[in-house]
Coordinates of C-alpha atoms and ligand atoms in Angstrom, one line a residue:
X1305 CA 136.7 149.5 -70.4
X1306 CA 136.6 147.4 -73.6
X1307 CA 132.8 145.9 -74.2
X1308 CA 133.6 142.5 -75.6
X1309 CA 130.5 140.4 -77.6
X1310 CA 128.6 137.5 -75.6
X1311 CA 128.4 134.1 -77.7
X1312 CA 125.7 131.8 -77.7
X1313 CA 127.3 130.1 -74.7
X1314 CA 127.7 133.1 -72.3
X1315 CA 124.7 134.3 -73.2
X1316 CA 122.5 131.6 -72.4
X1317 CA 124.3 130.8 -68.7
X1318 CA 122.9 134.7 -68.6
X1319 CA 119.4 134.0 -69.6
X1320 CA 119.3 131.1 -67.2
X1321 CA 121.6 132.2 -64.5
X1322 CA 119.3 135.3 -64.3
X1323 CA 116.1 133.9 -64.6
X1324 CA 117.6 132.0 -61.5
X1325 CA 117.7 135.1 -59.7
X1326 CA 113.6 135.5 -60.0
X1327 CA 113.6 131.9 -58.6
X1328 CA 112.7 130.3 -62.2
X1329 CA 114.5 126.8 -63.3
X1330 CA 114.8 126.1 -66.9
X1331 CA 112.6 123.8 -68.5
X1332 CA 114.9 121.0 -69.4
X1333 CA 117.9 120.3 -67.3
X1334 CA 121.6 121.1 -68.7
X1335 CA 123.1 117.6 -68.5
X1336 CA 121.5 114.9 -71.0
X1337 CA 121.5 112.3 -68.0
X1338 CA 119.2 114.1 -66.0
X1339 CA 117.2 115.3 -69.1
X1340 CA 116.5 111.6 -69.9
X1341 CA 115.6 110.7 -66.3
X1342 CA 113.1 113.8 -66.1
X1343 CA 112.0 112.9 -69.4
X1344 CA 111.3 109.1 -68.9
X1345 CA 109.2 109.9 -66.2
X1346 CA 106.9 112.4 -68.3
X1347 CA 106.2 109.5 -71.4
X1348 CA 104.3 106.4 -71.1
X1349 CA 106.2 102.6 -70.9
X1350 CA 105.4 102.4 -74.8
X1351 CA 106.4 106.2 -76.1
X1352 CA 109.9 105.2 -73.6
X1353 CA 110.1 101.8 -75.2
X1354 CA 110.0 103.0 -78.7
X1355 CA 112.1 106.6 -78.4
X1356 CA 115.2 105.4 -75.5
X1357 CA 115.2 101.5 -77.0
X1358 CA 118.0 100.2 -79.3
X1359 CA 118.5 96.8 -81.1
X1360 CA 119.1 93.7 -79.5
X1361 CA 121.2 94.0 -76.3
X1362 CA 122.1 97.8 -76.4
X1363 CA 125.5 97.3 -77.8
X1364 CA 125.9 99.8 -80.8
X1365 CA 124.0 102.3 -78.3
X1366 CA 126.6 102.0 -75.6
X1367 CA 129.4 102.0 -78.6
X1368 CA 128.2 105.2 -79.6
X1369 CA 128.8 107.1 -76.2
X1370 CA 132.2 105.4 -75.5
X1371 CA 133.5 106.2 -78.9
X1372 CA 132.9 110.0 -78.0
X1373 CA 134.2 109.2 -74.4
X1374 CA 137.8 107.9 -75.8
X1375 CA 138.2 110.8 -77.8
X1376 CA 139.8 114.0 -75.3
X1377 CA 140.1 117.5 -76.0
X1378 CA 143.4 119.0 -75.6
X1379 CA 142.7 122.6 -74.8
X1380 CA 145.1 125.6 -75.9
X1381 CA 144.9 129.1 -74.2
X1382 CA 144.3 132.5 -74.4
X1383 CA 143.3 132.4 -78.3
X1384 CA 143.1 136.1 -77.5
X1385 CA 139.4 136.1 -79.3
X1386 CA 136.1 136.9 -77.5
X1387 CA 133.3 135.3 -79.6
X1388 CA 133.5 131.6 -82.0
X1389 CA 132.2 131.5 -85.7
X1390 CA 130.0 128.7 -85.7
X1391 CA 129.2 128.8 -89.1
X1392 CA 130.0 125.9 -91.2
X1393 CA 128.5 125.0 -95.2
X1394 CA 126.3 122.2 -95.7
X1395 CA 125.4 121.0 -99.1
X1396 CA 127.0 124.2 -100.6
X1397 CA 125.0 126.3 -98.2
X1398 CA 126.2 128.1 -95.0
X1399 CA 124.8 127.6 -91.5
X1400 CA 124.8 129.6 -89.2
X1401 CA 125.6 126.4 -86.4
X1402 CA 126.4 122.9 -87.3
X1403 CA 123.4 121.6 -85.9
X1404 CA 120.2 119.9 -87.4
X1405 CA 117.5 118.1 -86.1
X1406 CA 117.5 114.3 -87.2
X1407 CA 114.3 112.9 -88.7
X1408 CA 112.4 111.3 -85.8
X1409 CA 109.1 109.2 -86.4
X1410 CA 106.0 108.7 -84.5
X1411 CA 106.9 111.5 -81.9
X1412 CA 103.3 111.8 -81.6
X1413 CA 104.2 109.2 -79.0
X1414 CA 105.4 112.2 -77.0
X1415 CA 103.2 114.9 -77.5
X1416 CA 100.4 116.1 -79.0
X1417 CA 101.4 117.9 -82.4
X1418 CA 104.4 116.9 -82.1
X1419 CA 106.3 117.8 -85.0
X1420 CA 104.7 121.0 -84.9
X1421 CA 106.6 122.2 -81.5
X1422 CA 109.5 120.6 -82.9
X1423 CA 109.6 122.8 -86.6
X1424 CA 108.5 126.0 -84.2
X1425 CA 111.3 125.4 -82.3
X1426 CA 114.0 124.4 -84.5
X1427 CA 112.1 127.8 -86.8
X1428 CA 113.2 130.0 -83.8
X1429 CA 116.6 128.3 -83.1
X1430 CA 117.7 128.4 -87.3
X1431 CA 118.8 125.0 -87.2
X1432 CA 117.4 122.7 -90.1
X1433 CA 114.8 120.2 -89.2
X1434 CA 114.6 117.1 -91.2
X1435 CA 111.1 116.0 -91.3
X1436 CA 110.7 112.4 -90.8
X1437 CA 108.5 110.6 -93.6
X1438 CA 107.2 108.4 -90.3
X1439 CA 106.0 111.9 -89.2
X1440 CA 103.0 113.2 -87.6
X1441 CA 101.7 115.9 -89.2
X1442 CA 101.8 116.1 -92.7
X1443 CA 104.8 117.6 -94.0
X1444 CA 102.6 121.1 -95.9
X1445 CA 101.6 122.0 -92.5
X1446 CA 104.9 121.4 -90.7
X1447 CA 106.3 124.0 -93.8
X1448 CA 103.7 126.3 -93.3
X1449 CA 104.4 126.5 -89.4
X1450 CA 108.5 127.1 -90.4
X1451 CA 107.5 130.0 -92.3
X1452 CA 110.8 130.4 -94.5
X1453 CA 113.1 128.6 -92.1
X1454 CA 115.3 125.7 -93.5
X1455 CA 113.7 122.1 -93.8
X1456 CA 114.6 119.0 -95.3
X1457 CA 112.5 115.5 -95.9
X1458 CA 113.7 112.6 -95.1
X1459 CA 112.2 109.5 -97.3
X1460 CA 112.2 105.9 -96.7
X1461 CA 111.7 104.2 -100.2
X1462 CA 109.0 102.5 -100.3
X1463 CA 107.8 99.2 -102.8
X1464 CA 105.0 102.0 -104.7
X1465 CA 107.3 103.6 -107.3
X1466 CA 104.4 106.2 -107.9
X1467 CA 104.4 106.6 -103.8
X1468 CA 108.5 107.5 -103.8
X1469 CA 107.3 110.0 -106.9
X1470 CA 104.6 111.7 -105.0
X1471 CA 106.2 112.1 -101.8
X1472 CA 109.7 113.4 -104.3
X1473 CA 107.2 116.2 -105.8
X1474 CA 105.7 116.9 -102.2
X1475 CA 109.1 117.4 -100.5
X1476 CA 109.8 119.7 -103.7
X1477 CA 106.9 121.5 -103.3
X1478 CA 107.1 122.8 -99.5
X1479 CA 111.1 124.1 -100.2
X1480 CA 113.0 121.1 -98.6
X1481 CA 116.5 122.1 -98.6
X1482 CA 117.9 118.7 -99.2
X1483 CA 116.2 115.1 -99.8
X1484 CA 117.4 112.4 -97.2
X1485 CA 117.0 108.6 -98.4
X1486 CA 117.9 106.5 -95.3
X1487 CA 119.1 103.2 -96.1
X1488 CA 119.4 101.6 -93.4
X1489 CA 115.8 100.5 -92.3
X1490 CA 114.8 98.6 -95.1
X1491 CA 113.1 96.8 -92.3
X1492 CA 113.3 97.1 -88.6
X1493 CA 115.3 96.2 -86.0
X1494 CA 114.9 94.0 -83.6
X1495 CA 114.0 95.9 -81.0
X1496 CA 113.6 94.3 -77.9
X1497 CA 112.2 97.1 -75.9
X1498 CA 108.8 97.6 -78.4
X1499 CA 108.6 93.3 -78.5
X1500 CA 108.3 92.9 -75.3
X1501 CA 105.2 95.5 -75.3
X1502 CA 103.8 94.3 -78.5
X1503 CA 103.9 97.8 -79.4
X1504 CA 104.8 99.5 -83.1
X1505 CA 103.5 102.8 -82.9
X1506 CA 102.6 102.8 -86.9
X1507 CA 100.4 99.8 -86.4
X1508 CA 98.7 102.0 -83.9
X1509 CA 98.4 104.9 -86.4
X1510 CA 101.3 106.9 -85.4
X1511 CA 103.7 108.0 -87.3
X1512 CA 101.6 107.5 -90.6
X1513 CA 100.6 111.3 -91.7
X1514 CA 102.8 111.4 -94.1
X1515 CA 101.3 108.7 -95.9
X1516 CA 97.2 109.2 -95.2
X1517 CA 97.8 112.1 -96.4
X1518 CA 99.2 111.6 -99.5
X1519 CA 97.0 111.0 -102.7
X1520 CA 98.6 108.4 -104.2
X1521 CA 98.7 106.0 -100.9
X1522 CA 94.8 107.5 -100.9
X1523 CA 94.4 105.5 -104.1
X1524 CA 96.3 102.2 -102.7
X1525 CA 94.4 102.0 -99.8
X1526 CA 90.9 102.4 -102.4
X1527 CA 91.9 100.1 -104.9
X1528 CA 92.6 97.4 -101.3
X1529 CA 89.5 98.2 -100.1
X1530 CA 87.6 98.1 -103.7
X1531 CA 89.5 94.2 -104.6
X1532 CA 88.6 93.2 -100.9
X1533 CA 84.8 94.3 -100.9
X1534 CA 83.5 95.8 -104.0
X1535 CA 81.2 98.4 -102.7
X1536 CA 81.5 102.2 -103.3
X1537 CA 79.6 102.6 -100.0
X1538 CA 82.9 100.7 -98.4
X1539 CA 85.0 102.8 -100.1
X1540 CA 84.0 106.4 -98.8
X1541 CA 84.3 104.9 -95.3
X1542 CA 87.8 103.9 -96.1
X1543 CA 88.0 107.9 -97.1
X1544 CA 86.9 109.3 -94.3
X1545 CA 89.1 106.6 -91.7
X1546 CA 91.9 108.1 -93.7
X1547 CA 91.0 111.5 -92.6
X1548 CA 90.6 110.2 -88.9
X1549 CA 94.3 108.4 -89.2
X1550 CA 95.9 111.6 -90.4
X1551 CA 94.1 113.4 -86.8
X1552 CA 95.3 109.9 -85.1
X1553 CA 98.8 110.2 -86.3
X1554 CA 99.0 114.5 -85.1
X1555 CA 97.7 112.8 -81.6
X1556 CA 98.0 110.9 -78.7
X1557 CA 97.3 107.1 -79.7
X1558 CA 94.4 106.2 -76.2
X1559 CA 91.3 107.4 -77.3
X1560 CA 91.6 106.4 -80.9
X1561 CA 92.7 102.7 -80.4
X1562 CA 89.6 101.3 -80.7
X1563 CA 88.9 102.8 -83.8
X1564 CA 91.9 101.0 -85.4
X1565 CA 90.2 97.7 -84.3
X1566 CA 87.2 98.4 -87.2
X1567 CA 88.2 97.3 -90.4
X1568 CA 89.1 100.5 -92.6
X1569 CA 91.5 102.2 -90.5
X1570 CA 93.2 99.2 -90.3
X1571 CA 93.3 99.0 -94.1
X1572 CA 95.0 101.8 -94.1
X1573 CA 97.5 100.7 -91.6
X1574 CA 97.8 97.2 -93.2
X1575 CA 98.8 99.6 -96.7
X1576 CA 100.9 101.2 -95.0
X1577 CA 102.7 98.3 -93.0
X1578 CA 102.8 96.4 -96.3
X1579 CA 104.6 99.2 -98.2
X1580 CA 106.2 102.0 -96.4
X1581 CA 109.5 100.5 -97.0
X1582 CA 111.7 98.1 -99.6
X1583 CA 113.7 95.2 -98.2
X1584 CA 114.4 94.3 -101.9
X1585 CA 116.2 98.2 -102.3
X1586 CA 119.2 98.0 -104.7
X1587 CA 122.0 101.2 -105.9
X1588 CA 120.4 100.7 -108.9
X1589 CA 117.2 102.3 -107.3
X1590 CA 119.4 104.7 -105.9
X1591 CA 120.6 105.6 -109.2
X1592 CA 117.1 106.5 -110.3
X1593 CA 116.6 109.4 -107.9
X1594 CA 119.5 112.1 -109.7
X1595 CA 116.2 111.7 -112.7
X1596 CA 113.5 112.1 -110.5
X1597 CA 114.1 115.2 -108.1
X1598 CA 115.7 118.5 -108.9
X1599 CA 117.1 118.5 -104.7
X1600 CA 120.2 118.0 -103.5
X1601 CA 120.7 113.8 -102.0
X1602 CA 121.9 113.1 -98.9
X1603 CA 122.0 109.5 -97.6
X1604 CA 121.8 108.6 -94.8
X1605 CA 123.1 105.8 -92.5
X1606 CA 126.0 104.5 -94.3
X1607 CA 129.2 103.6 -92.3
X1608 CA 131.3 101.8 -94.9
X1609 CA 133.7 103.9 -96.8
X1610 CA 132.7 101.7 -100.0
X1611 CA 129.0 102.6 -99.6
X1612 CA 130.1 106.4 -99.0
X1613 CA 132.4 106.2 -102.5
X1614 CA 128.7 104.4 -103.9
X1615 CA 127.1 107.4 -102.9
X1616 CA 128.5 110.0 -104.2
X1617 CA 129.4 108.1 -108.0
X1618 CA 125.3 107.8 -108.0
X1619 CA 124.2 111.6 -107.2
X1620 CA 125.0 112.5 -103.3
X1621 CA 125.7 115.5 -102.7
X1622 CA 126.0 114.5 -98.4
X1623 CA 125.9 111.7 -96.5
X1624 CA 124.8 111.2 -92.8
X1625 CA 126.9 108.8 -90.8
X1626 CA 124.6 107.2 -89.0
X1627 CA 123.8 104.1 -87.2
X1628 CA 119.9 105.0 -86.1
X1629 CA 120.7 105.3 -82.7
X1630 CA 121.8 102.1 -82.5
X1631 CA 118.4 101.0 -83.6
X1632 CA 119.2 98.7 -86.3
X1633 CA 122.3 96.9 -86.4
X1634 CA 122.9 95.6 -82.5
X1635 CA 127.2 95.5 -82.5
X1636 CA 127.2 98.1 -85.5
X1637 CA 130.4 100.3 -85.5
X1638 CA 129.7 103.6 -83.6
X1639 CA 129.2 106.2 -86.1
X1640 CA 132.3 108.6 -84.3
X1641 CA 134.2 105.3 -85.3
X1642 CA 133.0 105.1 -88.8
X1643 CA 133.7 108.7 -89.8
X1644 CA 137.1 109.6 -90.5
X1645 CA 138.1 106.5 -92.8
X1646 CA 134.4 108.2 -94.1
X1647 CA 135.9 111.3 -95.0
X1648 CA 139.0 109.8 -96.2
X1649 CA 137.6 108.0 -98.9
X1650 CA 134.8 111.0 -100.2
X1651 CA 137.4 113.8 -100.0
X1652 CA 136.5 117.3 -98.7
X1653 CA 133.9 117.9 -101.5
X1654 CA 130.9 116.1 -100.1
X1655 CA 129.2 116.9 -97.2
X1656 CA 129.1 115.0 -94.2
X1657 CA 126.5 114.5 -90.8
X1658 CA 127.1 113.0 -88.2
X1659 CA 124.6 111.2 -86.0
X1660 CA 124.4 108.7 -83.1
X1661 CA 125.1 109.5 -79.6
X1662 CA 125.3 113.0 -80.1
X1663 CA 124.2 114.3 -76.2
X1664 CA 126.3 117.4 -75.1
X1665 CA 128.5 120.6 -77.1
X1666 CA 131.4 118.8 -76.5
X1667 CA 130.3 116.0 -78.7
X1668 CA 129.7 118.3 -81.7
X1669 CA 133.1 119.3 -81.5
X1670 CA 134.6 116.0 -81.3
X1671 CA 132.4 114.7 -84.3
X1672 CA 133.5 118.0 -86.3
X1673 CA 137.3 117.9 -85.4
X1674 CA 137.3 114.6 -87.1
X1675 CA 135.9 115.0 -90.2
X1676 CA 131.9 116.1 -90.1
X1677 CA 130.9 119.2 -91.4
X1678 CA 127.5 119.3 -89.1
X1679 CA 125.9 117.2 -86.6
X1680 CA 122.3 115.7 -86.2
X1681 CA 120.7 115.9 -82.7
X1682 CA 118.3 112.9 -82.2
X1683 CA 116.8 111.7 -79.2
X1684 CA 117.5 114.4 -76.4
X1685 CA 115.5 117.3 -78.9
X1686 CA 112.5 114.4 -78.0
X1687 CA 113.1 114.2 -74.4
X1688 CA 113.0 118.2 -74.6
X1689 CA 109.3 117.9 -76.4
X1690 CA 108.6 115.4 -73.6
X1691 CA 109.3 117.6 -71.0
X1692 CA 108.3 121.1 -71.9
X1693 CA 106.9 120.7 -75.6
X1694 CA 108.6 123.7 -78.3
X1695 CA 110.0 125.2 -75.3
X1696 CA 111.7 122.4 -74.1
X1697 CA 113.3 121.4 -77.6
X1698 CA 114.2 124.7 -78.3
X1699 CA 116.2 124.8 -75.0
X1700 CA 117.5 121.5 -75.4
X1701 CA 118.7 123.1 -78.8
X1702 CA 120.4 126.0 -77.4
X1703 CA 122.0 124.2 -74.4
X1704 CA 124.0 122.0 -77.2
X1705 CA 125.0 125.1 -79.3
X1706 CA 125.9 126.8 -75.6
X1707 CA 128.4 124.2 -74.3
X1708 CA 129.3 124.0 -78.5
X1709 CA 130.6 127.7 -78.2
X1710 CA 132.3 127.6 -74.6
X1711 CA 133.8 124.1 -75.6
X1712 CA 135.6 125.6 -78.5
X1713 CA 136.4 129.0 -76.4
X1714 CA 138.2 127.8 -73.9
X1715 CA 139.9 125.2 -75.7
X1716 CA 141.3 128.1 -77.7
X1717 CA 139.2 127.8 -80.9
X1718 CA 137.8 130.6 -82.8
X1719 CA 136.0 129.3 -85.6
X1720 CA 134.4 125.8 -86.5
X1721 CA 136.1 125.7 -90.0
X1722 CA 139.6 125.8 -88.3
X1723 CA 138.4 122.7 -85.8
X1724 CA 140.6 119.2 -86.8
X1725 CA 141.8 116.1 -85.5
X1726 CA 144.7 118.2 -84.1
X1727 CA 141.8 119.4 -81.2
X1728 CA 141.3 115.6 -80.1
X1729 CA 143.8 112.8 -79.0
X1730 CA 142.5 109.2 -77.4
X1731 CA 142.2 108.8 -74.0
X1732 CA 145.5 107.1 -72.2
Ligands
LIG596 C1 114.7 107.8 -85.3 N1 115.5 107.9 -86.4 C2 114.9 108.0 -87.6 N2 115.6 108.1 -88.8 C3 115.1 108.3 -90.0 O1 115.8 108.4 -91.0 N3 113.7 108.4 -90.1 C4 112.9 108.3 -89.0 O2 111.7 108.4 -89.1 C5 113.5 108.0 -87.7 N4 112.7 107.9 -86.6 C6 113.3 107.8 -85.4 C7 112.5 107.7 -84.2 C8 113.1 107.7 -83.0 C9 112.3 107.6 -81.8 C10 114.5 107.7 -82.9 C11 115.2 107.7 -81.5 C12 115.3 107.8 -84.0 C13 117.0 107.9 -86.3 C14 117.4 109.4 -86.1 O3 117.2 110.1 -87.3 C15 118.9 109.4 -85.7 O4 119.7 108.7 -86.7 C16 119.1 108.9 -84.3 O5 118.2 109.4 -83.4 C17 120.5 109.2 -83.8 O6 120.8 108.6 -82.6 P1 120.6 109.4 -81.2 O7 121.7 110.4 -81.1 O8 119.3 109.8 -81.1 O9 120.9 108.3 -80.2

């Protein structure tokens, strides 16, 4: 009898299969549909509102799950080869799966310390997690729960020069793997789903750690408060609301909300509304950043081949194909749509994500057979963290990488660097 090696994907139909046995379900359910339906019904209106809503009528949303839906697999057999290499490089580095874990904001929405289940969880599963500069715990204390696993920081740039420079030397500092400017919230989209509520979870305090704690927003949010009302008394109080946003923003937003009606939190959050981002952002900013950090540059949302060529003459080493979810630009092109005339114009040398729509294994081997070399998972990690906290976003995780590795099994794969268009052809 010849002992053959279990892949991720056999062996978690095992773990689950067998836990089945004792009369135990998983914690998140295997198909994304269901997950989001279980998972609606664990958040409030205004956590569902923010995380499931798109811009405008839903359209680039819906584009991004039929662009994966018209591309088919065409299966071989009998590749003769028990287990799949799912390693793949990123950035000049190799993972061990092409999966990361896309920069999500104001999760805190979801669950308390949020993105500390998430970086336990994506810790345990080795896949990358790109902390969100919208985050909820400040981003030394999400490192220090990763221990030496991979991390990145996303930044949006804001109007403070010195602000993009201290949050550059932070990222530094707690061993990002990779800086991630995305460009393409230089303000937000209209997004029906939070107007209707009234409800922007950073105007609420959420989603702001990164920035109350950070000393040089400290020192905005002083010298706002000292040219308002000068009074040193005023400004300590400004101090310590600080320290009670940064505990807000790790939280649940009920019992703090009346605190935000006083006037220093709400300094704080007026600073941070005022600045966090630049509608006026040029290349030419862009072109600043090869100067001003020592990491590698990924940007991300770009879906014009022109603005991937950009990229890469000003510094990028990656770029993430990404339309936010459809969160931005309501008709956008779906990002599956935007990538391979994406990778024709940058060549093989520069690393590409993709992002948007990404729900099932099969979808990461789509996105990878035409031209990515990894693949960001965005909102079903959240509904995951929704439903069962770390150990619902680590199984969300490892569901993905499952039906990755039986995907590419039994459609006669044996390794993600061999995967190309030649997998794929459109649906008749
Ligand atoms: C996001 N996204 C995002 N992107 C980013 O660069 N910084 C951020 O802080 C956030 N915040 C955020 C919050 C929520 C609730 C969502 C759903 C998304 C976009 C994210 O990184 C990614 O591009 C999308 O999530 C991909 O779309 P899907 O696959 O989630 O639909």
């Amino acid at each position: 009898m010849t002992t053959l090696p279990i892949g991720p994907g056999r062996a978690r139909q095992g773990e689950i299969y067998r836990a089945g046995v004792l009369g135990r379900s998983p914690a998140v359910p295997a198909d994304c549909a269901e997950l989001e339906r279980r998972a609606q019904g664990a958040m409030s209106l205004r956590a569902w509102a923010y995380v499931a809503g798109g811009a405008g009528e839903g359209a680039t949303m819906r584009a991004n799950r039929a662009a994966f839906d018209r591309w088919q697999i065409r299966p071989r057999m009998l590749p003769g080869q028990a287990q799949r290499d799912l390693r793949t490089t990123v950035l000049g580095n190799e993972l061990a799966t092409p999966l990361l874990l896309a920069p999500i904001g104001a999760a805190g929405l979801v669950h308390d310390d949020s993105d500390l289940h998430i970086a336990r969880a994506a810790a345990q599963a080795g896949v990358p997690y790109v902390i969100s500069n919208q985050g909820c715990t400040p981003m030394e204390d999400i490192a220090a729960a990763m221990g030496d696993a991979p991390r990145w920081f996303q930044l949006y740039w804001s109007t403070d020069e010195a602000l993009v420079d201290s949050l550059l030397a932070r990222a530094d500092a707690i061993g990002a793997g990779a800086l991630v400017v995305t460009l393409d919230t230089t303000m937000l989209g209209w997004r029906p789903a939070d107007l209707n509520l009234g409800s922007l979870p950073f105007s609420q305090g959420i989603g702001i750690a990164q920035y109350t704690s950070d000393p040089r927003f400290q020192e905005i949010v002083r010298e706002r408060v000292a040219r308002a009302t000068p009074s040193p008394e005023k400004v300590e109080v400004t101090l310590g609301a600080l320290r009670s946003l940064l505990s807000i923003s790790r939280n649940h937003p009920g019992p703090w909300r009346a605190n935000l009606r006083s006037p220093e939190p709400r300094a704080a959050v007026e600073a941070f509304l005022d600045i966090y981002s630049n509608p006026g952002l040029t290349w030419e900013h862009l072109g600043t950043l090869r100067q001003r950090t020592d990491l590698p540059i990924v940007l991300k949302g770009i879906l014009h081949p022109d603005d991937a060529v950009r990229a890469v003459e000003l510094g990028a080493s990656g770029i993430v194909v990404s339309n936010h979810g459809g969160r931005q630009v309501d008709g956008a092109v779906a990002s599956l749509d935007a990538l391979p005339a994406i990778r024709a114009a940058v060549g093989p040398g520069t690393t590409l994500i993709l992002d948007s729509g990404v729900r099932t294994g099969s979808d990461v081997a789509k996105a990878l057979a035409l031209g990515a070399d990894a693949v960001a998972l965005g909102r079903p990690y959240l509904y995951g963290l929704a439903l069962a906290g770390q150990d619902g976003v680590r199984e969300v995780v490892a569901n993905v990488l499952a039906e990755l590795d039986l995907t590419l099994g039994l459609s006669g794969v044996t390794s993600v660097a061999e995967l190309g268009p030649d997998l794929l052809q459109t649906a008749p």
